[in-house]
PDB file of C-alpha atoms in Angstrom:
ATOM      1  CA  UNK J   5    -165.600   3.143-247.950  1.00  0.00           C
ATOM      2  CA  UNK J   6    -164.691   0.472-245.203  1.00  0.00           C
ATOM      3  CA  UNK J   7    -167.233   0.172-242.306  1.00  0.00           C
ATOM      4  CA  UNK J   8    -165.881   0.296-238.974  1.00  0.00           C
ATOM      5  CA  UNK J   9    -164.937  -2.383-236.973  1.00  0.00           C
ATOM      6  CA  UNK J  10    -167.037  -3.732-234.026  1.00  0.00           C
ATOM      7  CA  UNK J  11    -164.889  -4.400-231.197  1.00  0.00           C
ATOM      8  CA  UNK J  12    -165.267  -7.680-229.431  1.00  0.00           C
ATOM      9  CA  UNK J  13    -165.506  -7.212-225.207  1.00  0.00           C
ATOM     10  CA  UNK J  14    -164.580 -10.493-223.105  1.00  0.00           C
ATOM     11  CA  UNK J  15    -166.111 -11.396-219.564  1.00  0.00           C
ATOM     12  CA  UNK J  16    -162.600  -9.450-218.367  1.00  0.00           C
ATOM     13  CA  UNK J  17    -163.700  -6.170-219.807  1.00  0.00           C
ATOM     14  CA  UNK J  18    -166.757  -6.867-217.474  1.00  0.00           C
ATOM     15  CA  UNK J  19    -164.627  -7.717-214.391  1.00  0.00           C
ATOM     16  CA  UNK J  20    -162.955  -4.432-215.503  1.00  0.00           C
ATOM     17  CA  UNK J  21    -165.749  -1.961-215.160  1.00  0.00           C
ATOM     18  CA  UNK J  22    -165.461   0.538-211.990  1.00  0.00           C
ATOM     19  CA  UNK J  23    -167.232  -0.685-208.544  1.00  0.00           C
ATOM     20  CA  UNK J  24    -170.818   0.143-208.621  1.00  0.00           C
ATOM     21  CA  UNK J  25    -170.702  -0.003-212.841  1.00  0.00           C
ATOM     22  CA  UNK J  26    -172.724  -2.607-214.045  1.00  0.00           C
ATOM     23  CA  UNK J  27    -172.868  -4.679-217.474  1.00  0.00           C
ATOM     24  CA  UNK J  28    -174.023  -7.540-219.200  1.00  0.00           C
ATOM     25  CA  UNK J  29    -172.075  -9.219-222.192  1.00  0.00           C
ATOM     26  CA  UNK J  30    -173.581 -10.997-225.129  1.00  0.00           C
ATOM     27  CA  UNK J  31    -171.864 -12.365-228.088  1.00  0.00           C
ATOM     28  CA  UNK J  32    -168.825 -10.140-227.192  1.00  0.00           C
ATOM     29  CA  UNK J  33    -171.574  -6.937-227.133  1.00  0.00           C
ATOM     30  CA  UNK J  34    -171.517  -4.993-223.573  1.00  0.00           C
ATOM     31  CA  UNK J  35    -175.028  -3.888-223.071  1.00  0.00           C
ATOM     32  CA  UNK J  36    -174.908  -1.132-219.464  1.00  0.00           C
ATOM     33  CA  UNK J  37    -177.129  -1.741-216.663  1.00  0.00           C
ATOM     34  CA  UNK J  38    -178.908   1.208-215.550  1.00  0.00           C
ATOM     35  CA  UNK J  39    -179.477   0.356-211.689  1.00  0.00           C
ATOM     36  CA  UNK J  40    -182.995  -0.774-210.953  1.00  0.00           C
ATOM     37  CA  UNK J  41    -186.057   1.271-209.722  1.00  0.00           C
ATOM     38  CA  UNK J  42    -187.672   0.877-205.895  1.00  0.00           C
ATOM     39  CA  UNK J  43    -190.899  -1.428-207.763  1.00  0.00           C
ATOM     40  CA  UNK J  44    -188.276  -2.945-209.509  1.00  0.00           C
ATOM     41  CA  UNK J  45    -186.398  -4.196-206.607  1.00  0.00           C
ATOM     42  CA  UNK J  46    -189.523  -4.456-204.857  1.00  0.00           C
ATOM     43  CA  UNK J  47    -190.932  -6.851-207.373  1.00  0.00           C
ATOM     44  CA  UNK J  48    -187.602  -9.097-207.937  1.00  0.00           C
ATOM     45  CA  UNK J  49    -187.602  -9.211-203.601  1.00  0.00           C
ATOM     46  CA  UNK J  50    -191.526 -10.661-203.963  1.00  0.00           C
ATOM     47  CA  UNK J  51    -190.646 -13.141-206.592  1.00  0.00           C
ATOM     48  CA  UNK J  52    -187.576 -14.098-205.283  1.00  0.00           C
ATOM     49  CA  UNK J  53    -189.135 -15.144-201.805  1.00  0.00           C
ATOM     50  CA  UNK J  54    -191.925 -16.596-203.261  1.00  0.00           C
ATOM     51  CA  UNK J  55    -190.063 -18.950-205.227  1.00  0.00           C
ATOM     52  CA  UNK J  56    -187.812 -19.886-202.370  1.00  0.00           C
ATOM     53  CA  UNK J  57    -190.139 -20.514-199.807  1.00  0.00           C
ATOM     54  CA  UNK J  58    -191.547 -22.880-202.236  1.00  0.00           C
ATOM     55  CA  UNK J  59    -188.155 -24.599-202.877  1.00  0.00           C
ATOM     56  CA  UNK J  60    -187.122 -24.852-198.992  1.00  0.00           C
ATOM     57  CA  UNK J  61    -191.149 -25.962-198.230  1.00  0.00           C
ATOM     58  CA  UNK J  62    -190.496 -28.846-200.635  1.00  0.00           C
ATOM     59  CA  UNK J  63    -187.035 -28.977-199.251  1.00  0.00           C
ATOM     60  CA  UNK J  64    -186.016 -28.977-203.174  1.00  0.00           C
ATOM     61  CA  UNK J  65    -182.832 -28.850-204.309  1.00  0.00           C
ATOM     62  CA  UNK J  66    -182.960 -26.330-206.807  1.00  0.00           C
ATOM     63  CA  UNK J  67    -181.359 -23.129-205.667  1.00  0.00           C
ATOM     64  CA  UNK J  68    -182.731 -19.482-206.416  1.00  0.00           C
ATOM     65  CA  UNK J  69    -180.443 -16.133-206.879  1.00  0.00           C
ATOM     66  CA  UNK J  70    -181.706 -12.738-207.215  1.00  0.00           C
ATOM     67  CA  UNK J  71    -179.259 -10.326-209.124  1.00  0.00           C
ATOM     68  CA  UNK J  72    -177.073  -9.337-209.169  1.00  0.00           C
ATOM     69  CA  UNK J  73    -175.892 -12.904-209.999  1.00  0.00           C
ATOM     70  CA  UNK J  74    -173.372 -14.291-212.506  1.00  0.00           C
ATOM     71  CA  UNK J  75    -174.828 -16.283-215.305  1.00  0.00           C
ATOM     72  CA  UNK J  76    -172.022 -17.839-217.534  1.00  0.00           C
ATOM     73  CA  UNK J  77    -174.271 -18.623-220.727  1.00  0.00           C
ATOM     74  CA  UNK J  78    -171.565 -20.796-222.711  1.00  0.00           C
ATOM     75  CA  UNK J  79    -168.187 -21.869-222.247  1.00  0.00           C
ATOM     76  CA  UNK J  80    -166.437 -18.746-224.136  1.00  0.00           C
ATOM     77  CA  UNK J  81    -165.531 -15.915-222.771  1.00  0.00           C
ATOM     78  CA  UNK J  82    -167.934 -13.649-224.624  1.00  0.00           C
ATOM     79  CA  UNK J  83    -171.160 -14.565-222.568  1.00  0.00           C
ATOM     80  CA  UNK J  84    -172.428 -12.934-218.972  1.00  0.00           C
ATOM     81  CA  UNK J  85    -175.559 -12.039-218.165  1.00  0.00           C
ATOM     82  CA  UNK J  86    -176.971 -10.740-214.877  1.00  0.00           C
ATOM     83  CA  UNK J  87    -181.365 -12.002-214.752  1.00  0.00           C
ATOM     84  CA  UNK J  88    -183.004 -10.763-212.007  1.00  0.00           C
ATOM     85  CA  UNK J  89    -183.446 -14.060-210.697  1.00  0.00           C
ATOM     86  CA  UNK J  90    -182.548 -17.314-211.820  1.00  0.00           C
ATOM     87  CA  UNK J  91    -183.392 -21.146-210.673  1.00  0.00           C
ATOM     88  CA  UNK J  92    -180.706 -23.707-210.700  1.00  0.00           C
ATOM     89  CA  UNK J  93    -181.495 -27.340-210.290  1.00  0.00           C
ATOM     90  CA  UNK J  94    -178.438 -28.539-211.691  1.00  0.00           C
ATOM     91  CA  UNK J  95    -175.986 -27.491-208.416  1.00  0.00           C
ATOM     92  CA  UNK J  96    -172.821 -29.006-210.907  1.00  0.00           C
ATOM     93  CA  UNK J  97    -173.484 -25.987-212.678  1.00  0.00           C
ATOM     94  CA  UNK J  98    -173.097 -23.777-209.411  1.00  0.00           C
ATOM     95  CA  UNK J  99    -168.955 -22.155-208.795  1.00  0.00           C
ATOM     96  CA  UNK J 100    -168.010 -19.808-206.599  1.00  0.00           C
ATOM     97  CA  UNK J 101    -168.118 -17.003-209.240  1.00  0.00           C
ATOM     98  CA  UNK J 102    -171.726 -17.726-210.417  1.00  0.00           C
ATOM     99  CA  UNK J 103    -173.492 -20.459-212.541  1.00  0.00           C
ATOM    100  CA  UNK J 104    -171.660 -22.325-215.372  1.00  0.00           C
ATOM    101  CA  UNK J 105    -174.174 -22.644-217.989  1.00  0.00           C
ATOM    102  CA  UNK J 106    -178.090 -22.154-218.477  1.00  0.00           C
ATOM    103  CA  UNK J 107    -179.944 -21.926-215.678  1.00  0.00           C
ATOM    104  CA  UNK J 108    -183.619 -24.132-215.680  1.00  0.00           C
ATOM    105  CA  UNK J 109    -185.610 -20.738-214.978  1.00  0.00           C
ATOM    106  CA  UNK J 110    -184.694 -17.132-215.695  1.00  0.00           C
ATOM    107  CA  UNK J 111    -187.256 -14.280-214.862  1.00  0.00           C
ATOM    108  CA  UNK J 112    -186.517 -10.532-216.581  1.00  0.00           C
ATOM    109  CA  UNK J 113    -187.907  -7.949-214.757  1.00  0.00           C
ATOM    110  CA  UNK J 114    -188.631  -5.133-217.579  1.00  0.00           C
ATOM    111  CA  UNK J 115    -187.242  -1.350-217.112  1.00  0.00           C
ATOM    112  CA  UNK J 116    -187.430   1.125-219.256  1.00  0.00           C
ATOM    113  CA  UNK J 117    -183.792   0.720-220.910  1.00  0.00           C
ATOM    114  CA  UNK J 118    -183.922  -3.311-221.026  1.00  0.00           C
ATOM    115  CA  UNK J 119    -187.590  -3.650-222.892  1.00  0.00           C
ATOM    116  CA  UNK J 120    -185.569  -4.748-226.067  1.00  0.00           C
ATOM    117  CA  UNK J 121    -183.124  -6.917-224.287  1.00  0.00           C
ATOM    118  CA  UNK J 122    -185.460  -8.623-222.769  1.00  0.00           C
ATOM    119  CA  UNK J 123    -188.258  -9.393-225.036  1.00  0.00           C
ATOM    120  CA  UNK J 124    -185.790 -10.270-228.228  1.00  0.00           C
ATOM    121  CA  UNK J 125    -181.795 -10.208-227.157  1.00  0.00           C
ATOM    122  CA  UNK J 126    -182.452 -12.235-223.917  1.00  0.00           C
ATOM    123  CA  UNK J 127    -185.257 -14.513-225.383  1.00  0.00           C
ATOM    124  CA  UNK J 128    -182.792 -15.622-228.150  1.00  0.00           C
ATOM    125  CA  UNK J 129    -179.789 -16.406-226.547  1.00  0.00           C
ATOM    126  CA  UNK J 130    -181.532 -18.044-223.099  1.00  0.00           C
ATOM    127  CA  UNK J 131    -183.531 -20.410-225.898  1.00  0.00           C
ATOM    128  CA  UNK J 132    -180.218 -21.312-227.271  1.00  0.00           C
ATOM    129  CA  UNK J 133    -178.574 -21.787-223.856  1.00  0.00           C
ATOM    130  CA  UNK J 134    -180.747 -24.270-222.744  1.00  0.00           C
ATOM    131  CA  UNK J 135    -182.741 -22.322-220.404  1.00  0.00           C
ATOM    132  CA  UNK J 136    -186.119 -24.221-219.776  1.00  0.00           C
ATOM    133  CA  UNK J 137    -188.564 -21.721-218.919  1.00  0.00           C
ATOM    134  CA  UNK J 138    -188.058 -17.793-218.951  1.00  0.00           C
ATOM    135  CA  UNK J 139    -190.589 -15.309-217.639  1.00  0.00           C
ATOM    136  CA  UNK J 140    -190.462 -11.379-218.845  1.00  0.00           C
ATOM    137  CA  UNK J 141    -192.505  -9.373-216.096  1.00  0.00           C
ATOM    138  CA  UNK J 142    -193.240  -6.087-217.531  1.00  0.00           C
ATOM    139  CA  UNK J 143    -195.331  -3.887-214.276  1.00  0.00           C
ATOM    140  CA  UNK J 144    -195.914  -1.087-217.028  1.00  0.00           C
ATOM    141  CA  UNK J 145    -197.849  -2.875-219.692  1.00  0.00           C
ATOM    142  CA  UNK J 146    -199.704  -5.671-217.056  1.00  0.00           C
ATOM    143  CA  UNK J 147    -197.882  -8.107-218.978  1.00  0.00           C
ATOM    144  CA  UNK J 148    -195.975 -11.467-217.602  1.00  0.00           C
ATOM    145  CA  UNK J 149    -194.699 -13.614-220.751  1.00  0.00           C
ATOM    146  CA  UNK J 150    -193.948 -16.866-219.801  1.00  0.00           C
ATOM    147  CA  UNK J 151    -191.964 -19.188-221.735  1.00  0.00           C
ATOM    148  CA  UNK J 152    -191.585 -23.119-221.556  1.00  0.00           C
ATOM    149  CA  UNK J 153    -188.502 -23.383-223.872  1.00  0.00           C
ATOM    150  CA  UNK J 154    -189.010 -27.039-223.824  1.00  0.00           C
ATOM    151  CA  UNK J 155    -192.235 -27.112-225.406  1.00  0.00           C
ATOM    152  CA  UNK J 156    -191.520 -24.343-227.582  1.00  0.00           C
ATOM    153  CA  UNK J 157    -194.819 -22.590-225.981  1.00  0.00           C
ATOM    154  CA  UNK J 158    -195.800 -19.085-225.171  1.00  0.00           C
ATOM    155  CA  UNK J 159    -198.867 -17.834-222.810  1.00  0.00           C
ATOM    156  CA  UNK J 160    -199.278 -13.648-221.271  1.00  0.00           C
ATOM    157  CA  UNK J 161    -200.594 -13.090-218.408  1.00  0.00           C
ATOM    158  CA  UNK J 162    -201.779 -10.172-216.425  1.00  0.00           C
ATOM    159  CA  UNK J 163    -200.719  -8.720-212.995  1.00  0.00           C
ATOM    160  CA  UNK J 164    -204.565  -9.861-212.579  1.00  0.00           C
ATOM    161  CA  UNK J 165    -203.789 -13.681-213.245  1.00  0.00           C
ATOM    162  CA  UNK J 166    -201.711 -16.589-211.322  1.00  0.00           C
ATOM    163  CA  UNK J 167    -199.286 -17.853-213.191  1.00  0.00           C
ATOM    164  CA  UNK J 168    -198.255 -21.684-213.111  1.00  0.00           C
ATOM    165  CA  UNK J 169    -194.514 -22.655-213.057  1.00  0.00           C
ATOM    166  CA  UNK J 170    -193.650 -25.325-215.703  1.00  0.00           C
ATOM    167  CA  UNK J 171    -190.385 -26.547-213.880  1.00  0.00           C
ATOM    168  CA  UNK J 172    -192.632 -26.803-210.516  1.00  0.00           C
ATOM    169  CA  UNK J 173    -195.912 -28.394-211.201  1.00  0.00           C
ATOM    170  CA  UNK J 174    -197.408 -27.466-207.697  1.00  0.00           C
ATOM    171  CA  UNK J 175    -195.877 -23.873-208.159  1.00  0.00           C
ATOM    172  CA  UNK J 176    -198.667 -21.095-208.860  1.00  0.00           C
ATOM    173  CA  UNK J 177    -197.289 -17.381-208.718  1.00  0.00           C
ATOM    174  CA  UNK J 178    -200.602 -15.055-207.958  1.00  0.00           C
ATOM    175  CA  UNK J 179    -199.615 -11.980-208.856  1.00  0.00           C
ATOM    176  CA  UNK J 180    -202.540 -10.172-207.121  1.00  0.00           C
ATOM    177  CA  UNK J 181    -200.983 -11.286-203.757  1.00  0.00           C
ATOM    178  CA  UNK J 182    -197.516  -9.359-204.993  1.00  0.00           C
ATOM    179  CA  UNK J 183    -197.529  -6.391-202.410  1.00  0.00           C
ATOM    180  CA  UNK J 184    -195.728  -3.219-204.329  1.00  0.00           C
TER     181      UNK J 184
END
């Protein structure tokens, strides 16, 4: 008995999608985006300023985008993802439809529907992009994973703890200060 064949989606089938619909594509795989919760957004908005306040206080040149934003993992067409926020120091890698390539820092805010992504689909193929440091924040399990992909290194955290940046030494997230 033959199995059945897996149908491979391009980046177009994304663009495809009806207005509001959203998607992320790996290895030619189109995973659906449920749309986020309030503490989700809530969470992603505290992070997000955080981080850029930082960047414009150091008057940095590393830019900061809060999703949805267009992350163009590899060169083919079978690659998008949409991380709740991602860090690009590399502006070369910045076009007017997203970022070209692996961003230096990716945070994943966990829902309900994305734990798996996140913690093994994501981890995977950022690691292979050439992300440097990715961050999983899950708010139901008190859990922040941080990554340095560089150093091949893993540390958790809780919602308790501050949390140092690896890309910004001076950077120190204290997650106690995150109003939700």
């Amino acid at each position: 008995m033959a199995l059945a064949e897996q149908k491979t989606y391009t980046i177009e089938n994304i663009y495809d999608l009806p207005d509001g619909q959203r998607a992320e594509l790996i290895d030619g795989q189109i995973y659906m985006m449920a749309p986020p919760n309030r503490d989700h957004q809530e969470l992603a908005g505290e992070l997000y300023r955080t981080i850029s306040n930082y960047i414009h206080s150091k008057q940095g040149d590393c830019k900061v985008y809060i999703a949805p934003f267009a992350v163009f993992l590899s060169k083919d067409d079978k690659n998008y993802v949409e991380p709740d926020i991602s860090v690009i120091c590399d502006r070369s890698k910045l076009t007017d439809q997203g970022c070209a390539g692996a961003p230096d820092w990716i945070i994943e805010i966990v829902s309900p529907g994305s734990r798996r992504m996140d913690y093994m689909i994501k981890l995977f193929k950022y690691r292979n992009a050439g992300v440097r440091e990715y961050w999983i924040v899950d708010k139901q399990k008190d859990r922040i994973t941080v990554y340095n992909l560089e150093k091949d290194d893993m540390k958790e955290y809780s919602f308790a703890d501050s949390v140092s940046v690896g890309i910004y030494a001076e950077l120190e997230i204290d997650f106690m200060k995150i109003r939700l």
